[in-house]
Coordinates of C-alpha atoms and ligand atoms in Angstrom, one line a residue:
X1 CA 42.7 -72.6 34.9
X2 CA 42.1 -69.9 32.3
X3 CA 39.3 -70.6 29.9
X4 CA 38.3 -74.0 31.5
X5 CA 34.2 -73.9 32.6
X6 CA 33.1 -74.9 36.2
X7 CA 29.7 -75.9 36.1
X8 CA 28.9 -74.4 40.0
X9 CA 26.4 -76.6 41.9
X10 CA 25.7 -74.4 45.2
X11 CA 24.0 -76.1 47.6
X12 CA 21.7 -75.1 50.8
X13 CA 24.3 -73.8 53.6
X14 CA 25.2 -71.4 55.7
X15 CA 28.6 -71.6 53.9
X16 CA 26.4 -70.9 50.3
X17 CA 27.7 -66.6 50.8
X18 CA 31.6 -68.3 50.5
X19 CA 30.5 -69.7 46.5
X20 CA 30.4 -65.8 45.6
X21 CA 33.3 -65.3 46.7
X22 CA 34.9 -68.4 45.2
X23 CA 32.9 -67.0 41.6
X24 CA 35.1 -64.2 42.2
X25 CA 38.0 -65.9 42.3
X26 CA 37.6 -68.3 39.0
X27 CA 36.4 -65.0 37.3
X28 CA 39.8 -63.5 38.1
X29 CA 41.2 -66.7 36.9
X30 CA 39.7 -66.6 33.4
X31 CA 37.2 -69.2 34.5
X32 CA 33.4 -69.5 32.9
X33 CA 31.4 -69.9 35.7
X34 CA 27.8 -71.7 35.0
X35 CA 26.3 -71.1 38.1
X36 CA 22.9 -73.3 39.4
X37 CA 21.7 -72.5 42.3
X38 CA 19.2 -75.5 44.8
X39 CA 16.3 -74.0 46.4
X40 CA 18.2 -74.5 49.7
X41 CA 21.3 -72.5 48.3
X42 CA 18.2 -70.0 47.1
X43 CA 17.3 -69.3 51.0
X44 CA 20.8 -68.6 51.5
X45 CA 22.5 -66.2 48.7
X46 CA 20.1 -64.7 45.7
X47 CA 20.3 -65.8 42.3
X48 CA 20.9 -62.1 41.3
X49 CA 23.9 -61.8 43.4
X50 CA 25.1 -65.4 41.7
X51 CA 24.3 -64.1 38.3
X52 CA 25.8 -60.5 38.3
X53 CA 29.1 -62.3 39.5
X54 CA 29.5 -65.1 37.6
X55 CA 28.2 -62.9 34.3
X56 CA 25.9 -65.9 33.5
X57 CA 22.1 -67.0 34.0
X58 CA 21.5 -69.2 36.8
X59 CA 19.8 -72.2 36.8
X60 CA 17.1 -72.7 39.4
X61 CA 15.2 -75.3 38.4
X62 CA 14.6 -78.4 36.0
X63 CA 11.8 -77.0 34.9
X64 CA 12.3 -74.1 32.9
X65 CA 11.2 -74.4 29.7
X66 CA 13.2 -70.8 28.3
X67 CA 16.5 -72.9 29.8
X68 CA 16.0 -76.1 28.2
X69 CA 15.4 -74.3 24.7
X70 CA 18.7 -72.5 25.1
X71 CA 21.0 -75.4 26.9
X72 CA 19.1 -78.5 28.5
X73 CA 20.0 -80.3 31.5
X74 CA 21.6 -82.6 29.6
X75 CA 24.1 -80.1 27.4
X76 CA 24.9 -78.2 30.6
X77 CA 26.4 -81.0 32.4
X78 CA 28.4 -81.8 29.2
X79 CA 29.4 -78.3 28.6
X80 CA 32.2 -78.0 31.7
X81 CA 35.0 -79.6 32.2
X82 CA 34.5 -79.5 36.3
X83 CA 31.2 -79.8 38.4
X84 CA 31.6 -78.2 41.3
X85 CA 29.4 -78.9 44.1
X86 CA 29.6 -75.7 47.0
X87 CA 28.5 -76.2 49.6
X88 CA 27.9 -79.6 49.3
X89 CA 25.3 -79.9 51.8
X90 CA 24.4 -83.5 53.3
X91 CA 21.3 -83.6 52.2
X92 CA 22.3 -83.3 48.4
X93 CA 25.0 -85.4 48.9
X94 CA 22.8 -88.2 50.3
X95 CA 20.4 -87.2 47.5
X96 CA 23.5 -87.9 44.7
X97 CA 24.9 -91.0 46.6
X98 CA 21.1 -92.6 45.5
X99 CA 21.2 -91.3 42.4
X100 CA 18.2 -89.0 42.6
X101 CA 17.4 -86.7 40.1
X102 CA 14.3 -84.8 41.6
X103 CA 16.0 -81.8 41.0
X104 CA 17.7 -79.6 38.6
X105 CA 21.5 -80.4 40.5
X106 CA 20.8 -84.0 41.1
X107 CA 19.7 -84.7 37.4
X108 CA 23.3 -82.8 36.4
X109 CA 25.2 -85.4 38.8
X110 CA 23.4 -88.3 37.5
X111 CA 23.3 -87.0 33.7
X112 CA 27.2 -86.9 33.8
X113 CA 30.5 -88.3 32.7
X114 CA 32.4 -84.9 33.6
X115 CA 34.9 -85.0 36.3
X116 CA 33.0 -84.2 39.5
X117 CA 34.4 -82.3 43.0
X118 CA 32.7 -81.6 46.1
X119 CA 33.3 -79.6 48.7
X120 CA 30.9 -80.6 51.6
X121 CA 30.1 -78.2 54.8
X122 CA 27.7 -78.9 57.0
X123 CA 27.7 -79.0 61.2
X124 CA 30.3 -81.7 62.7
X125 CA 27.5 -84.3 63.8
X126 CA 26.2 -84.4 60.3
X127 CA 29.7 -84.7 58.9
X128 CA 30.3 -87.8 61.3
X129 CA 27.1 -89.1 61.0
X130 CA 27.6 -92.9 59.7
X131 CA 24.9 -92.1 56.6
X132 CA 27.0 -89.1 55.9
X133 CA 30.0 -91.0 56.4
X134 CA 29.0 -93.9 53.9
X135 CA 27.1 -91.1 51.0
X136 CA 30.9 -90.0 51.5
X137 CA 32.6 -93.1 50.6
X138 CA 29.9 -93.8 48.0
X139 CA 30.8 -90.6 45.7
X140 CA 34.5 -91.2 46.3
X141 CA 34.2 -94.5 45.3
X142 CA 32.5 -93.4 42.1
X143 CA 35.4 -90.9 41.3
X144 CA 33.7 -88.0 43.2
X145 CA 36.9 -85.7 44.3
X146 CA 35.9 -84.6 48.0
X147 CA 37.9 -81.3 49.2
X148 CA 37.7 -82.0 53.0
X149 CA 36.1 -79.7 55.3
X150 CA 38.2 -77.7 57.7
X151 CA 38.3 -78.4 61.5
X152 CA 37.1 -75.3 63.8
X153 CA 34.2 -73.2 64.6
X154 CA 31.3 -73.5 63.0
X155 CA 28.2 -70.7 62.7
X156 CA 26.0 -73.1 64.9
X157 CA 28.1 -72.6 68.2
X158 CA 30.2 -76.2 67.7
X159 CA 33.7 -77.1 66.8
X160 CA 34.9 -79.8 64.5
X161 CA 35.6 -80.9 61.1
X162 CA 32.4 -79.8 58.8
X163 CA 33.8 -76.2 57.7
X164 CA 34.0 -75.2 54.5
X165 CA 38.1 -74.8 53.1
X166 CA 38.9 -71.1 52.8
X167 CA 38.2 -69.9 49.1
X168 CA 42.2 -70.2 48.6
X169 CA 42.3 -73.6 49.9
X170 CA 39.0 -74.5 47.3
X171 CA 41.3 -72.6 44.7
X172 CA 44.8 -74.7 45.2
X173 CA 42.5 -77.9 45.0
X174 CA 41.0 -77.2 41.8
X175 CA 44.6 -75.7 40.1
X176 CA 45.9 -79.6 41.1
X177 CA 43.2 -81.0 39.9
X178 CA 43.3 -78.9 36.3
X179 CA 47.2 -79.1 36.3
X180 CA 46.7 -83.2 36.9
X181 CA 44.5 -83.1 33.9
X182 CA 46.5 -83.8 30.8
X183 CA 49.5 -84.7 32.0
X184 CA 48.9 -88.3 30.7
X185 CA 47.0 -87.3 27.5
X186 CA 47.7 -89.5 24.7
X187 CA 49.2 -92.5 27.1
X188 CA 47.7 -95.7 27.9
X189 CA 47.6 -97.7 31.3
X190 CA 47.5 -100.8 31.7
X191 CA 46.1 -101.6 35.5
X192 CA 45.3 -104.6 37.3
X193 CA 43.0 -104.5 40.4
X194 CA 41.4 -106.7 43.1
X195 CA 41.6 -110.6 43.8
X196 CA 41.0 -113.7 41.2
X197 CA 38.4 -116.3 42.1
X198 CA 40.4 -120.0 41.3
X199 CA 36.9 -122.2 40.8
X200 CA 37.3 -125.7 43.0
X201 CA 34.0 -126.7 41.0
X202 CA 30.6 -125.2 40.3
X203 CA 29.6 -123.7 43.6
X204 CA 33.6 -122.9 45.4
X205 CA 36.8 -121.1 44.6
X206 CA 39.9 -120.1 46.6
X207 CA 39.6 -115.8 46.9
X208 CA 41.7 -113.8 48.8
X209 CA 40.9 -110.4 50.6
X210 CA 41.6 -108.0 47.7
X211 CA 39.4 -105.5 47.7
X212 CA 40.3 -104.0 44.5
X213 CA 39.8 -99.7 46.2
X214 CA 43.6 -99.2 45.5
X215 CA 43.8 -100.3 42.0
X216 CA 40.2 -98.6 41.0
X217 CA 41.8 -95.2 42.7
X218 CA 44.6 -95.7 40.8
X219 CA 42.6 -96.2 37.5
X220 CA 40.6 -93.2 38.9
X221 CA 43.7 -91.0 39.0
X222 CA 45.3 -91.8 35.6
X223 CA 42.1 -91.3 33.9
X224 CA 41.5 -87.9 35.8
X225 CA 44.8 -87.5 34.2
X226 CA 43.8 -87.8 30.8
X227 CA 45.1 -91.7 30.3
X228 CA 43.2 -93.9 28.1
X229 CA 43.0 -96.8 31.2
X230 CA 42.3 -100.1 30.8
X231 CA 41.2 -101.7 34.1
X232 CA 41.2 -105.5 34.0
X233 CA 39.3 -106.3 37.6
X234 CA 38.9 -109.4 39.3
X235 CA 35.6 -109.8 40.9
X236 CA 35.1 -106.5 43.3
X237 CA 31.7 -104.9 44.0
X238 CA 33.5 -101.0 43.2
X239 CA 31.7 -98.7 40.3
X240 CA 34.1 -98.2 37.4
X241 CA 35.8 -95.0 38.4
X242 CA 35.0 -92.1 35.6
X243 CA 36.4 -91.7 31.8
X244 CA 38.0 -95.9 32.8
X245 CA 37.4 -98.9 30.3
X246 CA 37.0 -102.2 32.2
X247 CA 37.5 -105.7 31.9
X248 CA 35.9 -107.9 33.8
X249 CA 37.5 -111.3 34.5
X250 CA 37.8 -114.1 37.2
X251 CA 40.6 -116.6 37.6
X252 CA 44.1 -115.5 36.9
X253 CA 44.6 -116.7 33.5
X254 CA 41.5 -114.8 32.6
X255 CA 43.6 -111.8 34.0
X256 CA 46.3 -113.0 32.0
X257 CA 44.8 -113.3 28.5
X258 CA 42.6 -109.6 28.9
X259 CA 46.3 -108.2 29.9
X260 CA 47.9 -109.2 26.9
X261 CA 45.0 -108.4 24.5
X262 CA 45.0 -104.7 26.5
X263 CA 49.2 -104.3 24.8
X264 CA 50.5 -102.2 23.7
X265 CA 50.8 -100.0 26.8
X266 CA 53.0 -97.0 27.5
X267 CA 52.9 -97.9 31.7
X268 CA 51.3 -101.4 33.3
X269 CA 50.4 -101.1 36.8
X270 CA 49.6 -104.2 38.3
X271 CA 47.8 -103.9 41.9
X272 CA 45.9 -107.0 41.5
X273 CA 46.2 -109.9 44.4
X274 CA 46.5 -112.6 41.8
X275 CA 46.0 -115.8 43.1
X276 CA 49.2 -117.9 43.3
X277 CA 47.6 -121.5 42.6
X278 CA 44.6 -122.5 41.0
X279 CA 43.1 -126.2 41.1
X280 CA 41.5 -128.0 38.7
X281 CA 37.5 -127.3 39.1
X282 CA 35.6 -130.1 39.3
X283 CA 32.7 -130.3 36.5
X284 CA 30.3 -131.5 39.4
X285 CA 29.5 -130.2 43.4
X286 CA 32.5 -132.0 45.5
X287 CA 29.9 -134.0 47.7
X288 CA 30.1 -135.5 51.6
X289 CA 30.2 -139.0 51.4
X290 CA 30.0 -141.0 54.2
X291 CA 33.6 -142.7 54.7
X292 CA 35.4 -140.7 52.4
X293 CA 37.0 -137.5 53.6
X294 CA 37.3 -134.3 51.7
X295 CA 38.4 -133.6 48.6
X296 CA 42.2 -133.5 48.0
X297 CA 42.6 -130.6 45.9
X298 CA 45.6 -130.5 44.2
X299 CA 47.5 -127.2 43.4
X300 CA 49.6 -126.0 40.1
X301 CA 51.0 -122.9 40.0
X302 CA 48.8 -119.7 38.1
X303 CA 50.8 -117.5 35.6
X304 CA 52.6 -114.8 36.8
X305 CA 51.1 -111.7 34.9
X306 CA 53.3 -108.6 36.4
X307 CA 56.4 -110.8 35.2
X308 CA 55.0 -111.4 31.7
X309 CA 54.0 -108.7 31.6
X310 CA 57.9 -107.3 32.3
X311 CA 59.3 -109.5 29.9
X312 CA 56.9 -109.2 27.0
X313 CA 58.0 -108.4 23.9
X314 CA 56.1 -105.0 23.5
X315 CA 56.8 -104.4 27.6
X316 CA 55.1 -101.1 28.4
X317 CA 58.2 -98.6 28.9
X318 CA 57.3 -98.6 32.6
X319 CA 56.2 -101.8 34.8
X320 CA 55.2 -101.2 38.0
X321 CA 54.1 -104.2 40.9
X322 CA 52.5 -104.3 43.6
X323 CA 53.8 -106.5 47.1
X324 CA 51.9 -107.3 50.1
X325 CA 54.3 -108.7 52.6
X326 CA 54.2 -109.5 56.5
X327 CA 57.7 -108.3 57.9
X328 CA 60.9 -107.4 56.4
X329 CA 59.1 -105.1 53.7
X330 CA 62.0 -103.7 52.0
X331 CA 64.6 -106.3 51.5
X332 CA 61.6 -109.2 50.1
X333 CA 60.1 -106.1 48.0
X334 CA 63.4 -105.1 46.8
X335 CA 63.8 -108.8 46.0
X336 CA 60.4 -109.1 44.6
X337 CA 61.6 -106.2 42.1
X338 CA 64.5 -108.1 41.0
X339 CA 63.0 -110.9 40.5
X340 CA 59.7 -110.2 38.3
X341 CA 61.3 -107.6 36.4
X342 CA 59.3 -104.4 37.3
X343 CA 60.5 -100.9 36.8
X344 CA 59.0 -99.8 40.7
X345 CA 57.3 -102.3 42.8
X346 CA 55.1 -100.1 45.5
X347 CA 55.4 -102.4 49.2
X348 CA 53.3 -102.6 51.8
X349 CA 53.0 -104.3 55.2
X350 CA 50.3 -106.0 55.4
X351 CA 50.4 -107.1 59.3
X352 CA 49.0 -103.9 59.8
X353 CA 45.7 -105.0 57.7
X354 CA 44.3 -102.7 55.3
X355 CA 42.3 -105.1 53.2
X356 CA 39.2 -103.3 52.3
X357 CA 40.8 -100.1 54.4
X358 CA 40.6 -96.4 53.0
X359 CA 44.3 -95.9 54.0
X360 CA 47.5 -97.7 53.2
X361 CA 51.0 -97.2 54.0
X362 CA 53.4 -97.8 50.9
X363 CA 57.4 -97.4 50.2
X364 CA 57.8 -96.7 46.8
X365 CA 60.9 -99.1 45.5
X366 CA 63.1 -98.1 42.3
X367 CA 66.5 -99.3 41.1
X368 CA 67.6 -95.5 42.9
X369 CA 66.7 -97.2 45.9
X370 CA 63.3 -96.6 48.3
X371 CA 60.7 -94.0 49.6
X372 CA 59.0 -94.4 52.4
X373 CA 55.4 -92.3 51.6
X374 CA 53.6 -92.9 55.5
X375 CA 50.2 -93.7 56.3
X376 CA 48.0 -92.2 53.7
X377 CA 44.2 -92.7 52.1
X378 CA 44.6 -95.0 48.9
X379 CA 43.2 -92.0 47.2
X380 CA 46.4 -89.6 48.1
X381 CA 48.7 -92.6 47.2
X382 CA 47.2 -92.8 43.7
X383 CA 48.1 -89.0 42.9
X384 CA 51.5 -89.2 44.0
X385 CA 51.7 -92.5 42.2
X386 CA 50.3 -91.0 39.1
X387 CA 52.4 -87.8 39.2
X388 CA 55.3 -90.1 39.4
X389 CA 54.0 -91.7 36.3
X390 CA 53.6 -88.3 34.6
X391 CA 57.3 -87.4 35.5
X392 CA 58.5 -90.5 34.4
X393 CA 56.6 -91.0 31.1
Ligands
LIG401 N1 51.3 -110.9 40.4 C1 50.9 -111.2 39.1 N2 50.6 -112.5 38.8 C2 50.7 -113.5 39.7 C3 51.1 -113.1 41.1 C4 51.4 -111.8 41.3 O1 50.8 -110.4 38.2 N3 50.4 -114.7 39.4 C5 51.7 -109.5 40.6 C6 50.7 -108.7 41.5 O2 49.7 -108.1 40.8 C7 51.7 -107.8 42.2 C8 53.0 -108.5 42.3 O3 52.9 -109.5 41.3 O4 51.9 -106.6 41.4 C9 53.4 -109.1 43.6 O5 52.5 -110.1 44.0 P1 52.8 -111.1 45.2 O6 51.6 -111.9 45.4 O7 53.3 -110.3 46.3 O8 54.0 -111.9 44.6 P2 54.3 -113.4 44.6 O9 55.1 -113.7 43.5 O10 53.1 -114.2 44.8 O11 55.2 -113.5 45.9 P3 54.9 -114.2 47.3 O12 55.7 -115.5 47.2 O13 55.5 -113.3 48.3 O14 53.5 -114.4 47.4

């Protein structure tokens, strides 16, 4: 971590006195430390202590004229390569998840393209609150890196999940996150994510229950990374996770054509639930008429992009596929492999339904055989999937 800057967002907790410590710690680490401090955090730990600490002026408020002479909002959340949010409080992470800016550490969050990382601590009904629970989901799904509270006792007399990590545990997290960082400088990703939409005609299409989360983490995490990622999505409602280009299409051969304009690639990960068969759309609203029936639609078979993809002439050096299966997960992934020519196919079983779920349960499948990884959030599955990219690029 030496000479990487944290930009240090410290909230309004009782867990506000632990950010000192963690200052401390990055200090020792060779890490600039720009400390702001909320007006809650202010109640809690004095901007003196913050400042003698971090050896740094603190930033109070979005106001101050002397500040935004010397570095404005706007060049301080551009001048670190981390933001740090410490104690992230629920009330500023409700604040970020809406995108206010009334303050001085809202305006940073909003005014940023830096990688962001909170660490939330609050009491263990606010944690589990459904509002906290869906600001939660919110940042992640916007690329926010959450370090997840501890379980145990808690200054207000309850016990549960809502404590702050131990300042070693806050350290690890960011050492992965700065040792992730770079490891894929200089490649480029190809990755394919969420369902097509086959039109019928103007109004109807055939969809499937894609929900695109494990395809934009894994975008997310090769990006974080330092990949240049090209995203081609099918239609999901997900924000485009930070430092990702994407390209929005609908129907499969859509998917097709931005994949092969997005080549050369050094690694093509293909997540997307690509419709099988499309039917040819009808210029005009299929109608009821009286007598007639429905519509016979009539199927042909849609490209199939992960096996172009495999047997392009510029194939990216490593192909990797996606399966969904029902039953017998290894032997049809294993077959599936084969058979479209990808370098690792990643398998899951999905009679245990994880459409639109945060967790998945994936093998990992290579010529060397499979890895079972257990239940996991999609979010854990794209680091180990991306560190296996690193290691094998
Ligand atoms: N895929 C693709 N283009 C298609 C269909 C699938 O690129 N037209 C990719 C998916 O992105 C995924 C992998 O192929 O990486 C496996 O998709 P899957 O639907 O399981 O494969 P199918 O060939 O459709 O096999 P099945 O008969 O089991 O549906």
């Amino acid at each position: 971590m030496n000479g990487r800057t944290i930009l240090l967002i410290v909230g309004g907790g009782i867990a506000a006195y632990k950010a000192l410590e963690l200052v401390r710690a990055l200090r020792r680490e060779g890490v600039r430390v720009l400390p702001v401090l909320t007006e809650g955090g202010a109640h809690f730990i004095t901007p003196l202590s913050l400042s003698a600490l971090a050896e740094e002026t603190v930033r109070t408020s979005l106001w101050d004229l002397e500040d935004e002479a010397t570095m404005g909002h706007i060049a301080l959340s551009r001048a670190a390569d981390l933001i740090l949010v410490l104690p992230a409080t629920a009330d500023l992470m409700a604040r970020a998840a809406t995108g206010q800016a009334g303050d001085l550490a809202t305006t940073l969050l909003l005014a940023t393209d830096t990688p962001v990382m909170m660490a939330p601590a609050m009491n263990v009904r606010m944690w589990q609150h459904p509002a906290t629970v869906a600001n939660v989901a919110t940042l992640k799904a916007r690329g926010v890196e959450i370090i997840p509270p501890d379980t145990g006792p808690m200054a207000c007399g309850e016990t549960g999940p809502g404590r702050l990590p131990e300042i070693p545990a806050v350290m690890a997290a960011l050492a992965r996150h700065f040792g992730r960082a770079g490891a894929l400088a200089g490649k480029h990703v190809l990755v394919t994510a969420g369902p097509t939409h086959e039109p019928i005609d103007p109004v109807r299409y055939i969809a499937n229950r894609s929900s695109g989360k494990q395809g934009f983490a894994i975008a997310g995490a090769l990006a974080a990374a330092g990949a240049r990622v090209s995203l081609v999505a099918g239609p999901v409602s997900l924000a485009t996770p930070a430092g990702v280009t994407r390209i929005d299409v609908e129907t499969a051969r859509e998917m097709a054509a931005a994949c092969e304009a997005a080549l050369p690639a050094d690694a093509a990960v293909m997540v997307a639930a690509v419709a099988d068969w499309r039917t040819e759309a009808a210029a005009a609203k299929h109608k009821k008429a009286p007598g007639e029936g429905p519509p016979a639609l009539t199927l042909t078979e849609n490209p199939d992009i992960l096996a172009s993809i495999a047997a392009h002439a510029r194939r990216p050096r490593l192909v990797i596929g996606f399966a969904a299966e029902t039953g017998d997960l290894i032997a049809k992934a294993s077959a599936k492999r084969l058979r479209k020519g990808a370098d690792w196919l990643v398998a899951n079983d999905v009679s245990e339904g994880v459409f639109g779920a945060d967790e998945n349960h994936v093998h990992l499948i290579t010529a060397h055989g499979h890895q079972d990884w257990g239940p996991a959030s999609k979010a854990s599955i794209a680091a180990r999937l991306v560190q296996e990219i690193a290691d094998a690029l």
